[in-house]
């Protein structure tokens, strides 16, 4: 008997079963969905992240077309589940024994299409996916795409560019992170400031503290307070104060 492939409708039903209306109220506040806020109009059903990840794990075999359908949902948790499933599929396709570059390319196209359509449109959606899909794909490829994303009007495309470089940092490469941070140094949007500072901090933690302080020596005076605060978080108090005083 042929096994029936799971569908987007199956995932939606499973998420509805773990949703709580009281949590939906909290999540709408937490992700700033009010008028004029960065998540304005986003819809939540009240499925917490651990529960959403558990559901996503159950539907690891969800076909790409069904993942794309979930990404088109107005419900935030549907899109989050879709991205968690996509991460896992990409990781399986990238394993040496099952290396499938055609499959990876299809997933990258699907992901970027969702980004351009504004479906990866909150910080948690960006942060859970960019380094896990675009990051590994670009490790040994040209990275012009990231600089194009960093020039976009959309704050989410700019954040995707920055967060993608987390994968490079983990591989010991800070060059693209530094170049993008320089490009976005004057961007004072809070979620970009935080991303710039976060990625710089990770360079210092994971690669070389001297690389971080070298960047700060050159750019601290031009950085926003939020980015500088994040970037210097793990430095000694006196050193942190000196950079912030600039």
Coordinates of C-alpha atoms in Angstrom, one line a residue:
X1 CA 0.0 0.0 0.0
X2 CA 1.4 3.4 -1.0
X3 CA 1.9 5.8 1.8
X4 CA 0.0 9.0 1.5
X5 CA 2.3 12.1 1.6
X6 CA 1.5 14.6 4.3
X7 CA -0.1 17.9 3.3
X8 CA -0.1 21.5 4.4
X9 CA -3.6 20.9 5.7
X10 CA -2.3 18.2 8.0
X11 CA 0.2 20.6 9.5
X12 CA -2.4 23.3 10.0
X13 CA -4.6 20.8 11.8
X14 CA -1.8 19.6 14.0
X15 CA -0.9 23.2 14.9
X16 CA -4.5 24.1 15.7
X17 CA -4.5 21.2 18.2
X18 CA -1.6 22.7 20.2
X19 CA -2.8 26.3 19.9
X20 CA -4.0 28.3 22.9
X21 CA -6.0 31.6 22.3
X22 CA -4.5 33.1 25.5
X23 CA -1.0 32.5 24.1
X24 CA -2.1 34.1 20.8
X25 CA -2.7 37.3 22.6
X26 CA 0.7 37.2 24.2
X27 CA 2.4 36.4 20.9
X28 CA 0.7 39.2 19.1
X29 CA 2.1 41.6 21.7
X30 CA 5.6 40.0 21.8
X31 CA 6.0 40.1 18.0
X32 CA 4.7 43.7 17.7
X33 CA 1.6 43.2 15.5
X34 CA 0.0 46.5 16.3
X35 CA -0.5 49.5 13.9
X36 CA 2.8 50.9 12.8
X37 CA 4.8 48.1 14.5
X38 CA 7.2 45.9 12.6
X39 CA 4.9 42.9 12.7
X40 CA 1.7 44.9 11.9
X41 CA -1.2 42.7 11.0
X42 CA 0.5 39.3 11.6
X43 CA -1.9 36.6 12.7
X44 CA -1.1 34.2 15.6
X45 CA -3.1 31.1 16.7
X46 CA -1.1 30.6 20.0
X47 CA 1.2 27.7 19.2
X48 CA 4.4 28.1 21.2
X49 CA 7.7 27.5 19.5
X50 CA 8.5 24.1 21.2
X51 CA 5.1 22.8 20.2
X52 CA 5.5 24.1 16.7
X53 CA 8.9 22.4 16.4
X54 CA 7.4 19.2 17.6
X55 CA 4.7 19.4 14.9
X56 CA 7.3 20.2 12.3
X57 CA 9.3 17.1 13.2
X58 CA 6.3 15.0 12.7
X59 CA 5.9 16.3 9.1
X60 CA 9.5 16.1 8.1
X61 CA 8.5 14.5 4.8
X62 CA 6.2 17.4 3.7
X63 CA 6.7 17.9 0.0
X64 CA 8.1 21.3 -1.2
X65 CA 4.9 22.3 -2.8
X66 CA 3.1 21.9 0.6
X67 CA 5.9 23.8 2.4
X68 CA 5.3 26.6 -0.1
X69 CA 1.6 26.5 0.7
X70 CA 2.3 26.9 4.4
X71 CA 4.6 29.8 3.7
X72 CA 1.7 31.6 2.0
X73 CA -0.5 31.3 5.1
X74 CA -1.4 34.4 7.0
X75 CA -0.8 32.5 10.2
X76 CA 2.7 33.1 11.7
X77 CA 3.0 29.6 13.2
X78 CA 2.2 28.0 9.8
X79 CA 5.1 29.9 8.3
X80 CA 7.4 29.1 11.2
X81 CA 6.6 25.3 10.9
X82 CA 7.3 25.5 7.2
X83 CA 10.7 27.0 7.7
X84 CA 11.7 24.5 10.4
X85 CA 10.7 21.7 8.0
X86 CA 12.6 23.3 5.2
X87 CA 15.7 23.6 7.4
X88 CA 15.6 19.8 8.1
X89 CA 15.1 18.9 4.5
X90 CA 18.0 21.1 3.4
X91 CA 20.3 19.6 6.0
X92 CA 19.4 16.1 4.9
X93 CA 20.0 17.0 1.2
X94 CA 23.4 18.4 2.2
X95 CA 24.7 15.3 4.0
X96 CA 27.7 13.7 2.2
X97 CA 25.9 10.4 1.7
X98 CA 22.8 12.0 0.2
X99 CA 24.3 15.1 -1.4
X100 CA 21.6 16.5 -3.6
X101 CA 22.6 19.9 -5.1
X102 CA 19.5 20.0 -7.4
X103 CA 17.3 19.4 -4.4
X104 CA 19.2 22.1 -2.4
X105 CA 18.9 24.5 -5.3
X106 CA 15.1 24.0 -5.4
X107 CA 14.9 24.7 -1.7
X108 CA 16.9 27.9 -2.0
X109 CA 14.7 29.1 -4.8
X110 CA 11.6 28.3 -2.7
X111 CA 13.0 30.1 0.3
X112 CA 14.2 33.2 -1.6
X113 CA 10.8 33.4 -3.3
X114 CA 9.1 33.4 0.1
X115 CA 11.6 36.1 1.3
X116 CA 10.8 38.3 -1.8
X117 CA 7.1 37.8 -1.3
X118 CA 7.3 39.1 2.2
X119 CA 6.5 35.7 3.9
X120 CA 9.6 35.5 6.0
X121 CA 8.5 38.7 7.7
X122 CA 9.5 38.7 11.4
X123 CA 12.8 38.4 13.2
X124 CA 12.1 34.8 14.5
X125 CA 11.3 33.6 10.9
X126 CA 14.5 35.2 9.6
X127 CA 16.7 33.9 12.4
X128 CA 15.5 30.3 12.3
X129 CA 16.0 30.0 8.6
X130 CA 18.6 32.3 6.9
X131 CA 21.7 30.6 8.3
X132 CA 20.3 27.1 7.8
X133 CA 19.3 27.5 4.1
X134 CA 21.1 30.3 2.4
X135 CA 24.1 30.1 4.7
X136 CA 25.2 26.6 3.8
X137 CA 24.4 27.1 0.1
X138 CA 26.7 30.1 -0.2
X139 CA 29.6 28.7 1.9
X140 CA 31.5 27.9 -1.3
X141 CA 29.7 30.1 -3.8
X142 CA 29.7 33.8 -4.7
X143 CA 27.8 35.9 -2.2
X144 CA 26.6 38.8 -4.3
X145 CA 23.0 37.9 -3.4
X146 CA 23.6 39.0 0.2
X147 CA 24.7 42.5 -0.8
X148 CA 21.7 42.8 -3.0
X149 CA 19.5 41.8 -0.1
X150 CA 21.3 44.3 2.1
X151 CA 20.3 47.1 -0.2
X152 CA 16.6 46.2 -0.2
X153 CA 13.9 48.4 1.2
X154 CA 12.6 45.5 3.2
X155 CA 14.0 45.3 6.7
X156 CA 13.5 41.5 6.6
X157 CA 15.6 41.1 3.4
X158 CA 18.4 43.1 5.1
X159 CA 18.2 41.0 8.2
X160 CA 18.3 37.8 6.1
X161 CA 21.5 39.1 4.5
X162 CA 23.1 39.6 8.0
X163 CA 21.8 36.4 9.6
X164 CA 22.9 34.3 6.7
X165 CA 26.5 35.1 7.6
X166 CA 26.1 33.3 10.9
X167 CA 26.8 30.1 8.9
X168 CA 30.1 31.7 7.6
X169 CA 31.1 32.7 11.1
X170 CA 30.6 29.2 12.4
X171 CA 32.9 28.1 9.5
X172 CA 35.5 30.5 10.6
X173 CA 35.0 33.2 8.0
X174 CA 34.2 36.8 9.1
X175 CA 34.8 38.6 5.8
X176 CA 31.3 38.8 4.5
X177 CA 29.9 39.6 7.9
X178 CA 32.3 42.6 8.2
X179 CA 31.5 43.8 4.6
X180 CA 27.7 43.7 5.2
X181 CA 28.0 45.3 8.6
X182 CA 30.0 48.2 7.0
X183 CA 27.2 48.5 4.3
X184 CA 24.5 48.6 7.0
X185 CA 26.4 50.6 9.6
X186 CA 24.2 53.7 9.1
X187 CA 20.9 51.7 9.2
X188 CA 19.3 52.7 12.5
X189 CA 16.3 50.3 12.4
X190 CA 16.4 48.5 15.8
X191 CA 16.2 45.0 14.3
X192 CA 19.1 45.8 11.9
X193 CA 21.1 47.4 14.7
X194 CA 20.7 44.2 16.8
X195 CA 21.6 41.9 14.0
X196 CA 24.8 43.9 13.2
X197 CA 25.9 43.9 16.8
X198 CA 25.0 40.2 17.3
X199 CA 27.0 39.1 14.3
X200 CA 30.0 41.2 15.3
X201 CA 29.8 39.7 18.8
X202 CA 29.8 36.2 17.3
X203 CA 32.9 36.9 15.3
X204 CA 34.7 37.8 18.6
X205 CA 33.3 34.8 20.4
X206 CA 33.7 32.1 17.7
X207 CA 36.6 33.2 15.5
X208 CA 39.0 35.8 17.0
X209 CA 38.4 38.6 19.6
X210 CA 41.1 40.6 17.8
X211 CA 39.0 40.6 14.6
X212 CA 36.1 42.1 16.5
X213 CA 38.2 44.8 18.3
X214 CA 39.9 45.6 15.0
X215 CA 36.5 46.3 13.4
X216 CA 35.5 48.3 16.4
X217 CA 38.7 50.4 16.3
X218 CA 37.8 51.4 12.8
X219 CA 34.0 51.8 13.1
X220 CA 32.8 52.2 16.7
X221 CA 32.4 56.0 16.3
X222 CA 30.0 55.5 13.4
X223 CA 27.9 52.7 15.0
X224 CA 24.6 53.1 16.6
X225 CA 24.3 52.6 20.4
X226 CA 22.3 49.3 20.1
X227 CA 24.7 47.7 17.6
X228 CA 27.7 48.8 19.7
X229 CA 26.1 47.5 22.9
X230 CA 25.5 44.1 21.4
X231 CA 28.9 43.9 19.7
X232 CA 30.8 44.7 22.9
X233 CA 28.7 42.6 25.3
X234 CA 31.5 40.1 26.1
X235 CA 34.4 42.5 26.2
X236 CA 36.0 43.5 29.5
X237 CA 34.0 46.3 31.2
X238 CA 36.7 49.0 30.7
X239 CA 37.2 48.1 27.1
X240 CA 33.4 48.0 26.5
X241 CA 33.1 51.5 28.1
X242 CA 35.9 52.9 26.0
X243 CA 34.2 51.8 22.8
X244 CA 30.8 53.0 23.9
X245 CA 32.3 56.4 24.8
X246 CA 33.2 56.9 21.2

